[in-house]
Structures are given as C-alpha cells and as structure tokens.
mmCIF file with all atom_site columns, C-alpha atoms in Angstrom:
data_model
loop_
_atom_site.group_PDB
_atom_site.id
_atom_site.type_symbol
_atom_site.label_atom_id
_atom_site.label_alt_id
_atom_site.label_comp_id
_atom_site.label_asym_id
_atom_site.label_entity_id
_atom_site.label_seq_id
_atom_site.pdbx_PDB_ins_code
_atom_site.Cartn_x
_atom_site.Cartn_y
_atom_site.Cartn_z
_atom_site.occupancy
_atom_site.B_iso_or_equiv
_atom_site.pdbx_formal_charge
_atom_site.auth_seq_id
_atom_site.auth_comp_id
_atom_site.auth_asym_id
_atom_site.auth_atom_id
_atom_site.pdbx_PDB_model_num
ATOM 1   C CA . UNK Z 1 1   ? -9.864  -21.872 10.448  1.00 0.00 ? 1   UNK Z CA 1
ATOM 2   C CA . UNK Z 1 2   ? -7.548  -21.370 13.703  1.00 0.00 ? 2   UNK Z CA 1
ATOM 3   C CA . UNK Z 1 3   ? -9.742  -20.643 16.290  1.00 0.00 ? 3   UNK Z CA 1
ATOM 4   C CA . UNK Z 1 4   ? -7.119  -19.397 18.529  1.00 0.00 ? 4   UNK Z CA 1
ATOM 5   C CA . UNK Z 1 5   ? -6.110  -16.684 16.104  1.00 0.00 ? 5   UNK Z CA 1
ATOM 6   C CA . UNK Z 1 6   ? -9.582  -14.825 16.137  1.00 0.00 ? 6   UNK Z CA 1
ATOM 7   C CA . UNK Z 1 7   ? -10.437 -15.587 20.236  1.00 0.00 ? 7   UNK Z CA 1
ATOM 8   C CA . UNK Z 1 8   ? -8.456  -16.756 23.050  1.00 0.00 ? 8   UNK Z CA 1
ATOM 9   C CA . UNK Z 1 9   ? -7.884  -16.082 26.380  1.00 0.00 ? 9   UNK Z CA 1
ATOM 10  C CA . UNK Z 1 10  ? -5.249  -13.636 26.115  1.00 0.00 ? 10  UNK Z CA 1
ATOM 11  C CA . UNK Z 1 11  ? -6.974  -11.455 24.338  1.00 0.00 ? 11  UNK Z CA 1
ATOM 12  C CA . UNK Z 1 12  ? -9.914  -10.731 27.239  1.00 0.00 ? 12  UNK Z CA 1
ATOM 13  C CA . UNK Z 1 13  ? -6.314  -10.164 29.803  1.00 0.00 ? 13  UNK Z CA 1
ATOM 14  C CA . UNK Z 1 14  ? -4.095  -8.181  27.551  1.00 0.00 ? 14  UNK Z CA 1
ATOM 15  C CA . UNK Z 1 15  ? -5.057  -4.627  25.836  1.00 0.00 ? 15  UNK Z CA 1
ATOM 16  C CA . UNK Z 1 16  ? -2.022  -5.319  23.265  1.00 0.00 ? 16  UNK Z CA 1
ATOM 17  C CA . UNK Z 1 17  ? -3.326  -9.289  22.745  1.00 0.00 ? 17  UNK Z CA 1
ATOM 18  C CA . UNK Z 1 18  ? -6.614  -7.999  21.905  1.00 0.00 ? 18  UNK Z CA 1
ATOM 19  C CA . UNK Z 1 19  ? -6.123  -5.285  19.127  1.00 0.00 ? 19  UNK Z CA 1
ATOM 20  C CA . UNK Z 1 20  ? -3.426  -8.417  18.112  1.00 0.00 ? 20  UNK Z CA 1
ATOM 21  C CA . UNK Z 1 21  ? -6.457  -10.452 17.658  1.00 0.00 ? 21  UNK Z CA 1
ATOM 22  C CA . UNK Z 1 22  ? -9.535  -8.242  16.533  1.00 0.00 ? 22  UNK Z CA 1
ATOM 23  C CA . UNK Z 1 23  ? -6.934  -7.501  13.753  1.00 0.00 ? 23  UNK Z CA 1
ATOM 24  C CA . UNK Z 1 24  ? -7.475  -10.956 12.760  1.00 0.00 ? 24  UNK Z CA 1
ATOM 25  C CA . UNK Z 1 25  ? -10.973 -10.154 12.209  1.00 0.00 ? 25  UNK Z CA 1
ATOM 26  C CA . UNK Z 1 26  ? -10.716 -7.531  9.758   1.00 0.00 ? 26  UNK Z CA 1
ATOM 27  C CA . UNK Z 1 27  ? -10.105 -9.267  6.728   1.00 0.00 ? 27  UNK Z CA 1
ATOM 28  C CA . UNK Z 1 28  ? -12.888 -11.392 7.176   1.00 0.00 ? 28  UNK Z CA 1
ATOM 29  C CA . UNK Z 1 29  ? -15.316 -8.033  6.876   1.00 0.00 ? 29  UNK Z CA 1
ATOM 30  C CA . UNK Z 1 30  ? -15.386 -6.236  3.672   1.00 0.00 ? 30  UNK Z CA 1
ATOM 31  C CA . UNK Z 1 31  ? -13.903 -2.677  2.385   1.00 0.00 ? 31  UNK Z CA 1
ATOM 32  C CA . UNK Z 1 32  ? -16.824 -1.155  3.352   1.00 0.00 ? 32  UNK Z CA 1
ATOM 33  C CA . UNK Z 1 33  ? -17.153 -3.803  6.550   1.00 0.00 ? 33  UNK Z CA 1
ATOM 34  C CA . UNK Z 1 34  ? -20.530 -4.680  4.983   1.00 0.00 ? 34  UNK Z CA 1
ATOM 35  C CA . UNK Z 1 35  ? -21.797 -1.368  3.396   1.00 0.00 ? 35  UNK Z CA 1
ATOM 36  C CA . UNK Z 1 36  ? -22.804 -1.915  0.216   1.00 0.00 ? 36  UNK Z CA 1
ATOM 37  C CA . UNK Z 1 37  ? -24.872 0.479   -2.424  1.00 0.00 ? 37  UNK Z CA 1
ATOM 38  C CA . UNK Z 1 38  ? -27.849 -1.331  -4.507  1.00 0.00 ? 38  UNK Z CA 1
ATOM 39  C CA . UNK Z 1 39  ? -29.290 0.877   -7.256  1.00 0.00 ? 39  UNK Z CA 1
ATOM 40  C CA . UNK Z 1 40  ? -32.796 1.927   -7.165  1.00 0.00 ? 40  UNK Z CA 1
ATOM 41  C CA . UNK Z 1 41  ? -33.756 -0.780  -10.100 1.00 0.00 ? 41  UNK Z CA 1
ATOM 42  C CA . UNK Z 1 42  ? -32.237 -3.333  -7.358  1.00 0.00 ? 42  UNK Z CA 1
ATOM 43  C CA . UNK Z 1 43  ? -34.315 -2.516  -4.547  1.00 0.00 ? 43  UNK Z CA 1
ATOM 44  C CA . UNK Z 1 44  ? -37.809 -3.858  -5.277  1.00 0.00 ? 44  UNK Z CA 1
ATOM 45  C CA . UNK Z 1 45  ? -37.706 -7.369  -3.339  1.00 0.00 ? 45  UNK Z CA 1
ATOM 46  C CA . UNK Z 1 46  ? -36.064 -5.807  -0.617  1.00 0.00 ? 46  UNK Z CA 1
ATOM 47  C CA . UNK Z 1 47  ? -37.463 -4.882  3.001   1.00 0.00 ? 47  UNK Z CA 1
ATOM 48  C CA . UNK Z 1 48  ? -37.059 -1.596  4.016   1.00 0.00 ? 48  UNK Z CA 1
ATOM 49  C CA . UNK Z 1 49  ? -35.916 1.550   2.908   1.00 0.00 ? 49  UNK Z CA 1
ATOM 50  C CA . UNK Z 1 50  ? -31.409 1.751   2.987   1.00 0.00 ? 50  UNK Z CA 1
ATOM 51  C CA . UNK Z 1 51  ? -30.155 3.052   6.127   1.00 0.00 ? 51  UNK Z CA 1
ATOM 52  C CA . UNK Z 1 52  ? -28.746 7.023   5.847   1.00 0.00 ? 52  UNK Z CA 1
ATOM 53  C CA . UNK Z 1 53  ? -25.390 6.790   6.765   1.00 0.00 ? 53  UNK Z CA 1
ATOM 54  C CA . UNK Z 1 54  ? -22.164 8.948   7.228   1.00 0.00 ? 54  UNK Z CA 1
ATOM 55  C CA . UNK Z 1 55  ? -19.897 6.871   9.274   1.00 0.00 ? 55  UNK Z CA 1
ATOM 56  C CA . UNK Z 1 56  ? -16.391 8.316   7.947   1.00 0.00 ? 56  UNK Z CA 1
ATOM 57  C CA . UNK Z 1 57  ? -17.444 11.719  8.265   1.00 0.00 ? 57  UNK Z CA 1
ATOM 58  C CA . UNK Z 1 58  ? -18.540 12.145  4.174   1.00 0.00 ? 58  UNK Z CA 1
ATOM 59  C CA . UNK Z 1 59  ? -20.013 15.708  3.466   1.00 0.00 ? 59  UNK Z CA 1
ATOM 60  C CA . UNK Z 1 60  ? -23.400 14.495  3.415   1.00 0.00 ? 60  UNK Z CA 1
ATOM 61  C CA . UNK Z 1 61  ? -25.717 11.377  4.524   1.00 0.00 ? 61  UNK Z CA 1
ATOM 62  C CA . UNK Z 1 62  ? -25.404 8.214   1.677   1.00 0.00 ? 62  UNK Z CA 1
ATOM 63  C CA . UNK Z 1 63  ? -28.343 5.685   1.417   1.00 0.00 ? 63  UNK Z CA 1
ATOM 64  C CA . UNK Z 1 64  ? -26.812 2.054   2.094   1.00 0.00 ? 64  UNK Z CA 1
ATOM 65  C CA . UNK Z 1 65  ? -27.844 -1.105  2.892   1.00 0.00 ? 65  UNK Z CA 1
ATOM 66  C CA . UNK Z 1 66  ? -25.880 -3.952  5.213   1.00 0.00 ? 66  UNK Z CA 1
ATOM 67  C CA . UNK Z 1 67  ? -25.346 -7.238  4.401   1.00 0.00 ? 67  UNK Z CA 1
ATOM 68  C CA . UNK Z 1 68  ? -26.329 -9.455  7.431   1.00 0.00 ? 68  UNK Z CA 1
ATOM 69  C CA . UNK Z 1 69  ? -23.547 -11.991 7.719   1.00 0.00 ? 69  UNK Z CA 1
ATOM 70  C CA . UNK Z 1 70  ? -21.019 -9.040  8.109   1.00 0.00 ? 70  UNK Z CA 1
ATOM 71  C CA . UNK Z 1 71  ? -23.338 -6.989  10.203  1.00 0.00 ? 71  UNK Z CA 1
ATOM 72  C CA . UNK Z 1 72  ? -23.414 -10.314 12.524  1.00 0.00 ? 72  UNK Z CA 1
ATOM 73  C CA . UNK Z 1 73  ? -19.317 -10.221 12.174  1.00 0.00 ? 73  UNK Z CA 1
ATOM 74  C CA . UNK Z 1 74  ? -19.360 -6.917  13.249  1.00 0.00 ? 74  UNK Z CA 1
ATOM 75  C CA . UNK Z 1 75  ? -21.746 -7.661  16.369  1.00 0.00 ? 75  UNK Z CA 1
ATOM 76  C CA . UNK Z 1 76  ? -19.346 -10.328 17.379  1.00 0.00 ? 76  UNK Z CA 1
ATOM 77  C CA . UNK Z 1 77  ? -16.728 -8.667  17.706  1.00 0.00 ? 77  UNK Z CA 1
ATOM 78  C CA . UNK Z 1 78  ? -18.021 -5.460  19.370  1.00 0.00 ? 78  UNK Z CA 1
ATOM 79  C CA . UNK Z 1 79  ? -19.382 -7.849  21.608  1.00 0.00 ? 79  UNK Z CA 1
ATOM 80  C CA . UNK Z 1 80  ? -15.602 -9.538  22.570  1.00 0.00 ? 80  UNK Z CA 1
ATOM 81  C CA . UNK Z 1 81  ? -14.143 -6.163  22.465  1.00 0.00 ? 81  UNK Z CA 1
ATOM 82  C CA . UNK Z 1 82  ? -16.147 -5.024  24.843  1.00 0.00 ? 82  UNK Z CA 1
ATOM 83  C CA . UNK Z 1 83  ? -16.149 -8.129  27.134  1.00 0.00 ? 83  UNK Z CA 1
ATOM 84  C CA . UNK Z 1 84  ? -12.554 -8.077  27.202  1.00 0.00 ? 84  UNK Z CA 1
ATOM 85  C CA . UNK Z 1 85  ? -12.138 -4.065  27.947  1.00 0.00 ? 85  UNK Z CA 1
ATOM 86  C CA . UNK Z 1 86  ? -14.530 -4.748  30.948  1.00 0.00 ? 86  UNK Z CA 1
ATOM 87  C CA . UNK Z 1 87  ? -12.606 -7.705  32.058  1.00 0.00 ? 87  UNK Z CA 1
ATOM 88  C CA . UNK Z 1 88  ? -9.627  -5.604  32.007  1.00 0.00 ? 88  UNK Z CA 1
ATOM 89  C CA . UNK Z 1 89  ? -11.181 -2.933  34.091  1.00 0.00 ? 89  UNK Z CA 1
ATOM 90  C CA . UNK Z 1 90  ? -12.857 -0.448  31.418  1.00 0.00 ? 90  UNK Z CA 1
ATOM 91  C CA . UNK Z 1 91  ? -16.127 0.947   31.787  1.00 0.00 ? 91  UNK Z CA 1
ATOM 92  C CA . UNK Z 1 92  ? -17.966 -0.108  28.556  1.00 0.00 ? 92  UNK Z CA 1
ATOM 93  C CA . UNK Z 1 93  ? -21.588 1.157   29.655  1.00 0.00 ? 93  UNK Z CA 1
ATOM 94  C CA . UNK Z 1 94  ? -21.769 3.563   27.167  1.00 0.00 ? 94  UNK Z CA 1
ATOM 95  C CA . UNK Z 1 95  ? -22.179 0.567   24.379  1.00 0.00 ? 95  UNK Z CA 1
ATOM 96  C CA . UNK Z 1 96  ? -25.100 -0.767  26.540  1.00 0.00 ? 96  UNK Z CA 1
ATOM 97  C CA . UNK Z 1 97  ? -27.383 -0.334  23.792  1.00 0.00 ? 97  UNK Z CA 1
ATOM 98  C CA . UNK Z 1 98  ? -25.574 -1.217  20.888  1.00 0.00 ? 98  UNK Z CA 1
ATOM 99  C CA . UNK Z 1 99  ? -24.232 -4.454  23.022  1.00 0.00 ? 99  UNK Z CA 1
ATOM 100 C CA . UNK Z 1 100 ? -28.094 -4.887  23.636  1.00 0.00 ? 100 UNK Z CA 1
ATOM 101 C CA . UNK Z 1 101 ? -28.650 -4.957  20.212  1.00 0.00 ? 101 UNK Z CA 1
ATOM 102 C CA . UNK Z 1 102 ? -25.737 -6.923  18.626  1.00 0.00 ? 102 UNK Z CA 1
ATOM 103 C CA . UNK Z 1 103 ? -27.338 -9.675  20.963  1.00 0.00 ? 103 UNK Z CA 1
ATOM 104 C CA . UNK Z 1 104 ? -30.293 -9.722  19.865  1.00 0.00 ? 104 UNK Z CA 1
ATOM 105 C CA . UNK Z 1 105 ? -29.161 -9.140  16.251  1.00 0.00 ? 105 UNK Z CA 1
ATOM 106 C CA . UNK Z 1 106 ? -27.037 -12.596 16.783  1.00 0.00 ? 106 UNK Z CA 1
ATOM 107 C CA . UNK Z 1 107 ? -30.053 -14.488 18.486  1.00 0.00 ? 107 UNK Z CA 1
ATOM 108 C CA . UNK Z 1 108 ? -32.081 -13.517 15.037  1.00 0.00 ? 108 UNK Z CA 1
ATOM 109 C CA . UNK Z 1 109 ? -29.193 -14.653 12.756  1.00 0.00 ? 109 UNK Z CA 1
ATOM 110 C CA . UNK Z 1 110 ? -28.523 -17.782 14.531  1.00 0.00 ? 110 UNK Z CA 1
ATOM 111 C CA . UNK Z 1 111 ? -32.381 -18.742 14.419  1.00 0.00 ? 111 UNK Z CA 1
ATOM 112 C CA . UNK Z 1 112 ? -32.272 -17.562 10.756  1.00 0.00 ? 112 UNK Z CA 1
ATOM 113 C CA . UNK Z 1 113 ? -29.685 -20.174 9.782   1.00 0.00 ? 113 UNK Z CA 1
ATOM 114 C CA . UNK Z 1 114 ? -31.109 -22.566 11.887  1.00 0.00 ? 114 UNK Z CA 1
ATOM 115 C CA . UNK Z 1 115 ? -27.949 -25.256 11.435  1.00 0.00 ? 115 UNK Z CA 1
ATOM 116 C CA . UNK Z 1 116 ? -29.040 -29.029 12.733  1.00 0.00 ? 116 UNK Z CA 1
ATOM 117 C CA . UNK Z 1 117 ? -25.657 -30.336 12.170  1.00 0.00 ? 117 UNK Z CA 1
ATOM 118 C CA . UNK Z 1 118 ? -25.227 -32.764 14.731  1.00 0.00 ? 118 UNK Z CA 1
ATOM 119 C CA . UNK Z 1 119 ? -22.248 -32.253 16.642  1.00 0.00 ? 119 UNK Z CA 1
ATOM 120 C CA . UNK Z 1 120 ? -20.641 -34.779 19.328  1.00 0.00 ? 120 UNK Z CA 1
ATOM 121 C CA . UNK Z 1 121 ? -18.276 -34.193 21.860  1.00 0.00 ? 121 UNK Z CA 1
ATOM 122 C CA . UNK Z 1 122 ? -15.472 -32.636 20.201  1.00 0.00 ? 122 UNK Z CA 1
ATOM 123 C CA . UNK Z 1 123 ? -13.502 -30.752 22.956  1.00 0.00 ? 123 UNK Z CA 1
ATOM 124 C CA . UNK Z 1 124 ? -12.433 -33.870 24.827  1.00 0.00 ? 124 UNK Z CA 1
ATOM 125 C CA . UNK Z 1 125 ? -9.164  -36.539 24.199  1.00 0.00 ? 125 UNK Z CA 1
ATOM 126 C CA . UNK Z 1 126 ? -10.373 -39.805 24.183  1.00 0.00 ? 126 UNK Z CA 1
ATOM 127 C CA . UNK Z 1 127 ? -7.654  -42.532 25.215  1.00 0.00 ? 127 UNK Z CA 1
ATOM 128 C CA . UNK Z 1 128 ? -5.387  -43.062 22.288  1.00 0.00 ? 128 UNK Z CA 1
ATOM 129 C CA . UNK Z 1 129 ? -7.849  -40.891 20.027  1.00 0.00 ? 129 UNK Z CA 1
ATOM 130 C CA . UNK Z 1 130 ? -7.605  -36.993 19.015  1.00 0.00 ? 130 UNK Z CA 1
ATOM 131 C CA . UNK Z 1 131 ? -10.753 -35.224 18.521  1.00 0.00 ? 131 UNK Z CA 1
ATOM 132 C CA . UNK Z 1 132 ? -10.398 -32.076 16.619  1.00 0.00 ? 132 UNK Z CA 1
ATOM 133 C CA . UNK Z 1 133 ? -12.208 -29.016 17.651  1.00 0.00 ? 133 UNK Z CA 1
ATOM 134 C CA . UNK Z 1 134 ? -15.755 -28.707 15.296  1.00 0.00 ? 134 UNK Z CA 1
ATOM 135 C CA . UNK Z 1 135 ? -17.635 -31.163 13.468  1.00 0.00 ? 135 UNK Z CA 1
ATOM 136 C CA . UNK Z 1 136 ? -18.211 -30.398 9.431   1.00 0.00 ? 136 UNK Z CA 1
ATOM 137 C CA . UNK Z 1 137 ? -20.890 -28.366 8.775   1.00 0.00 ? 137 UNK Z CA 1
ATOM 138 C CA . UNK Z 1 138 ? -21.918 -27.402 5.127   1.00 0.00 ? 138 UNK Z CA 1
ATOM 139 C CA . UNK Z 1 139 ? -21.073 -23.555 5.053   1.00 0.00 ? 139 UNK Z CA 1
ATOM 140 C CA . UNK Z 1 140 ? -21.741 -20.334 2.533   1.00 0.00 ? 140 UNK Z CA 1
ATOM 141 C CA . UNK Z 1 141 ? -18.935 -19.262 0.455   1.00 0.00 ? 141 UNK Z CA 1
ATOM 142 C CA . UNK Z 1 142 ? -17.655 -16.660 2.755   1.00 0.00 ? 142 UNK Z CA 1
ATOM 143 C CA . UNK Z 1 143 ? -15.077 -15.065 0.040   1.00 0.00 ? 143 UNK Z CA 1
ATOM 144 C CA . UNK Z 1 144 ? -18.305 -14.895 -2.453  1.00 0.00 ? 144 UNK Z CA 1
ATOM 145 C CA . UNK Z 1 145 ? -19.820 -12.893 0.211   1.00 0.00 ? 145 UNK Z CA 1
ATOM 146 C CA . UNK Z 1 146 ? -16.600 -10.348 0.685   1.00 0.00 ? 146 UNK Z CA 1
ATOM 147 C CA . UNK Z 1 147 ? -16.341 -10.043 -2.625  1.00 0.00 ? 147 UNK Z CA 1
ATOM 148 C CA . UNK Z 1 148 ? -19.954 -8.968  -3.502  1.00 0.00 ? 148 UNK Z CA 1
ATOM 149 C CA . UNK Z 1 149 ? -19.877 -6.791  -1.016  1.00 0.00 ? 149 UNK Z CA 1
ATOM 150 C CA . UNK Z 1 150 ? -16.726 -5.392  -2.040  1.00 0.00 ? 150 UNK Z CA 1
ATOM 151 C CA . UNK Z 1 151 ? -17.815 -4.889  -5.333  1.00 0.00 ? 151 UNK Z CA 1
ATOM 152 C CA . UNK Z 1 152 ? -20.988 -2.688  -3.939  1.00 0.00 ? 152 UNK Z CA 1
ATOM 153 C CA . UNK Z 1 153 ? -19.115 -1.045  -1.178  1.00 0.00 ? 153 UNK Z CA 1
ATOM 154 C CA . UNK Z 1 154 ? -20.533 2.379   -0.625  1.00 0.00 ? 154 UNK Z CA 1
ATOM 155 C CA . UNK Z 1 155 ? -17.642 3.674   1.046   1.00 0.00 ? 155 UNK Z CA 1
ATOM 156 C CA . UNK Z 1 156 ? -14.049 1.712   1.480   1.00 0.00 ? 156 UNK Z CA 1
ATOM 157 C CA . UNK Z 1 157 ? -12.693 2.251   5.464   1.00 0.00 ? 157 UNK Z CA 1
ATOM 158 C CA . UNK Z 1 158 ? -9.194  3.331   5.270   1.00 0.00 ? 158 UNK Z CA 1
ATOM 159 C CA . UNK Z 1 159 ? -6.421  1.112   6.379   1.00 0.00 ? 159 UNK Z CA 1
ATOM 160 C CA . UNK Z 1 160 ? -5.673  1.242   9.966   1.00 0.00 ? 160 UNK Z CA 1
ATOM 161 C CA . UNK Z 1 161 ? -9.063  1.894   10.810  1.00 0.00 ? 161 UNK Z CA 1
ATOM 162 C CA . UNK Z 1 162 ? -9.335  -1.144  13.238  1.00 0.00 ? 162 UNK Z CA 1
ATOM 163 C CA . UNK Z 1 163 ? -13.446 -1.374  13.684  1.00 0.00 ? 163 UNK Z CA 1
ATOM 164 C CA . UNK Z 1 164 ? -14.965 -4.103  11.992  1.00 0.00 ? 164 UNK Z CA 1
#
C-alpha cells in the first residue's frame, strides 16, 4: 500500500488535502462501513446483544452488529480527522468522548492482534542501500473482510457520504 496516499503531512495543514485523503480511506470500509446484520440462528457464540442503530436517519432503530477491524478503521480515521481540524485551528472538543474511546478501542485491537513481527530500522538510507518503508508481516485478507461485510450490510451509506 502507498502510505502517503492514506496520511501525510498535508493533509493535517490543508482542509482540501485532507477530505483529498480521508477519501482514500473509504474504500477500504465497507457499504455499510462495517454494519453488518447476523440472523438470530447466527448469534449464539456471540458476546452481547447487536447494537440499536439508526445512523442514516431509517424510520425506526435496526439491531446490528460491527465488525472490529472496520470499527478500528473507522477510529483511525476520526482520530486523524480530528487531529488535523485542530491543527488547522478547529475546535474538535465536542468529539472528546468518542476520540476517548476510539483510543482506547485501538489500544484493545492492537493488544488483540498482538503482532511480534520483528521489525528493524526501516525509515533510514543506509550508504549505497534503500530500505523500504515496513517490514513483511503476515496479514488477514482484508478484501475477504469487505466483502463479508458487504454481503451482511444492514444498511449501504450513500455515495458522497464521506464518514468512514
């Protein structure tokens, strides 16, 4: 993956540079950016009851349940969004909870995966020598992921809507 094309410095400067590159984010997220519906007869090994939700304004509540890896997507990139409107002079303390949380919700996912992969110093030029940026790490299939979750998705966001 470019890393430049879903965070760089612009982006934390420029109002236009950021929608530019949270747009990059969206098709990593599902239709339903991670919504998904599991029948009753599907629910038995899972914790919890499904969340009540009504986030594009539906007549009534709909029971759903979130699949983690896009729920952590979506953290991340509330997160930058909002570190970048604050660095360009916006008053974001109105997310303070929900920042709070996608922090903590990160922290728990990144202990969850729990990835030992050593990794040397790859962000420096050696003489002669180009490091990339990253060292291999053994990874899920991230399009299996979309796609099961597109294939559950409760409710599809319209296009244009730029929230992940």
């Amino acid at each position: 993956m470019n890393e430049s094309k879903y965070a760089n410095e612009a982006a934390f400067a420029d109002p236009k540079e950021l929608t530019k590159t949270l747009a990059e984010w969206l098709p990593l997220s599902s239709k339903g950016r991670g919504y998904v519906k599991i029948p009753e007869d599907e629910r038995a090994t899972l914790d919890g009851p499904p969340y009540l939700l009504n986030p594009l304004h539906r007549p009534h509540l709909q029971e759903t349940y979130m699949v983690s890896g896009l729920h952590q997507l979506h953290c991340l990139s509330t997160i930058m969004a909002s570190y970048a409107k604050i660095r360009q002079g916006e008053d974001e303390s109105h997310l303070g909870f929900h920042i709070a949380h996608c922090f903590d919700y990160i922290r728990q996912g990144i202990l969850c995966a729990g990835d030992a992969t050593l990794e040397g110093n790859n962000s420096m030029k050696y003489p002669g020598v180009e490091i990339p940026w990253g060292t291999s790490h053994r990874c899920a299939d991230w399009s299996a992921i979309v796609e099961w979750a597109d294939e559950r998705t409760i409710w599809p966001f319209p296009p244009g809507m730029d929230i992940l």
